[in-house]
């Protein structure tokens, strides 16, 4: 048969073809070094001498056009028209060939003849009978942080080193991503010098696993794509506490709340004492990782002699509101788009002794005040008129025994709960709700099962707490006296907006001592379910306990002693917060070996492992306060990315001294 090999026309006999089969359609060029491995033929054909194998050669001394049998060929074969002596097979050379010269090696016809089956070598090709080496695809040769790295810094960069230059049009965010679960992390991606660098727009979340993914749409400069997707993983380190004096003035009051944004800025608010007798001004300042941002903002004028009841609330995107009471009534200032807005009056009632403030989505804000004469009045921010409503809505007229607590849902619905007393002097838990569609607070109602059976001692109710879930439903915690005057239980009540309202309560705690009734237990929604934390008397030691609501069985888990005797808790309810990855922080002041001194103690829940770490004291978190068990608040704020902050004021002879701010980052 006639075939084209290396540009020469030769006639190959059937038996000769059998002899050539071991060369896989190529000549001895494949025997040279790595050409044999890569199946890339040499650019110069190899010509074998007489008897060479596997090359096909003519007999030595054959003349032009003669037939001669190669000693390596099969003897005795019947070759059509061969005429060879002794039946030796041979090759008929065309005229013009040099006598005794070997025929050229067999070359390639299609790309498949050149392939070695290894895609990592690139796709080999056949050009005019010659195999051409393929373009090897790019690979990721190094990644920072290393695969499976732990304790990665949250504000670092991710760098991918490739084996060769890339096509810049393919080195883009659509093809190279840092993933938080299935969601792409926002950031800036750049390519230079075979490297792709990704800088997150915001610090990564603490104690959180991330992955790096490169798709096969990434190609080198010549168009060869990654053979398979690349992926690596790393975990961001946990936070570390540091304690600083946020305010060094003599302090009259510290707000019981500590708003915190997703970018880890905490809003500290307080009332100072000036000239020894002036209880003003009311002031605020943002702190980032424990360092003050800008200057202190004085929210009251120099002519105001008396301030009280400072409260602050904020949203994760940095909107906030601060309220306080003056002799002329309550005032408030909205913080929006990085600027403190004009101070506006809330009410003309100077007899307010308790209040609550909440900040909702958009411009919505709510203020509840408790009058000395009894009852709760509600005000809210009118987003259309850009001012507070001047006519309060009386949502309750009964005696109020605790400061209201509020929680705002994403849809703008607001829940408020407080401890109250009815006309028969029976204690109970009251609740009210703001309907955003109606733009109205509804009249207060009792939590089902919360009204005490008697007005006698031992039937007291404890201050409630409230949290909302992603559907706009709510959960409340409150303490119920068992009638003996010495033991109490923590109760949980659930509200279903599309159901029958407040459901029957369930006991979730062990025995509580009497003191925790004066402040709410801790309650948060971690993005998946509710988590509660409280102080319980176990033996003769107050321990910190936690429980989790199971949304499948719709019941609370058995409570767990997270302090577990490692540290002793004071008779105060702990503080609890969650980030957007369900990691938790719980804090409480623990008894010290020194009289009237407590230590801020914390415990961490790792959602990835589902375990609580050991309770540890915060270095520098000493609280010198003989009245800490009943006086200075110690609010906790937790941002969506994990950083947290705790605040407290230590007591001196003239009042609270420097406000301490513990930052967890």
mmCIF file with all atom_site columns, N, CA and C in Angstrom, residues 15 40 286 582 592 628:
data_model
loop_
_atom_site.group_PDB
_atom_site.id
_atom_site.type_symbol
_atom_site.label_atom_id
_atom_site.label_alt_id
_atom_site.label_comp_id
_atom_site.label_asym_id
_atom_site.label_entity_id
_atom_site.label_seq_id
_atom_site.pdbx_PDB_ins_code
_atom_site.Cartn_x
_atom_site.Cartn_y
_atom_site.Cartn_z
_atom_site.occupancy
_atom_site.B_iso_or_equiv
_atom_site.pdbx_formal_charge
_atom_site.auth_seq_id
_atom_site.auth_comp_id
_atom_site.auth_asym_id
_atom_site.auth_atom_id
_atom_site.pdbx_PDB_model_num
ATOM 1  N N  . UNK A 1 15  ? 3.824   -7.741 5.156  1.00 0.00 ? 15  UNK A N  1
ATOM 2  C CA . UNK A 1 15  ? 4.659   -8.249 6.236  1.00 0.00 ? 15  UNK A CA 1
ATOM 3  C C  . UNK A 1 15  ? 5.531   -7.148 6.812  1.00 0.00 ? 15  UNK A C  1
ATOM 4  N N  . UNK A 1 40  ? 7.084   12.645 21.209 1.00 0.00 ? 40  UNK A N  1
ATOM 5  C CA . UNK A 1 40  ? 7.329   13.780 20.320 1.00 0.00 ? 40  UNK A CA 1
ATOM 6  C C  . UNK A 1 40  ? 8.483   13.424 19.396 1.00 0.00 ? 40  UNK A C  1
ATOM 7  N N  . UNK A 1 286 ? -17.305 56.155 69.217 1.00 0.00 ? 286 UNK A N  1
ATOM 8  C CA . UNK A 1 286 ? -17.091 54.866 68.569 1.00 0.00 ? 286 UNK A CA 1
ATOM 9  C C  . UNK A 1 286 ? -15.677 54.383 68.847 1.00 0.00 ? 286 UNK A C  1
ATOM 10 N N  . UNK A 1 582 ? -22.687 31.306 63.745 1.00 0.00 ? 582 UNK A N  1
ATOM 11 C CA . UNK A 1 582 ? -23.193 30.572 64.906 1.00 0.00 ? 582 UNK A CA 1
ATOM 12 C C  . UNK A 1 582 ? -22.133 30.341 65.989 1.00 0.00 ? 582 UNK A C  1
ATOM 13 N N  . UNK A 1 592 ? -13.389 36.680 92.555 1.00 0.00 ? 592 UNK A N  1
ATOM 14 C CA . UNK A 1 592 ? -11.936 36.678 92.681 1.00 0.00 ? 592 UNK A CA 1
ATOM 15 C C  . UNK A 1 592 ? -11.553 36.269 94.092 1.00 0.00 ? 592 UNK A C  1
ATOM 16 N N  . UNK A 1 628 ? -20.723 45.542 92.450 1.00 0.00 ? 628 UNK A N  1
ATOM 17 C CA . UNK A 1 628 ? -20.853 45.057 91.083 1.00 0.00 ? 628 UNK A CA 1
ATOM 18 C C  . UNK A 1 628 ? -22.045 44.118 90.918 1.00 0.00 ? 628 UNK A C  1
#
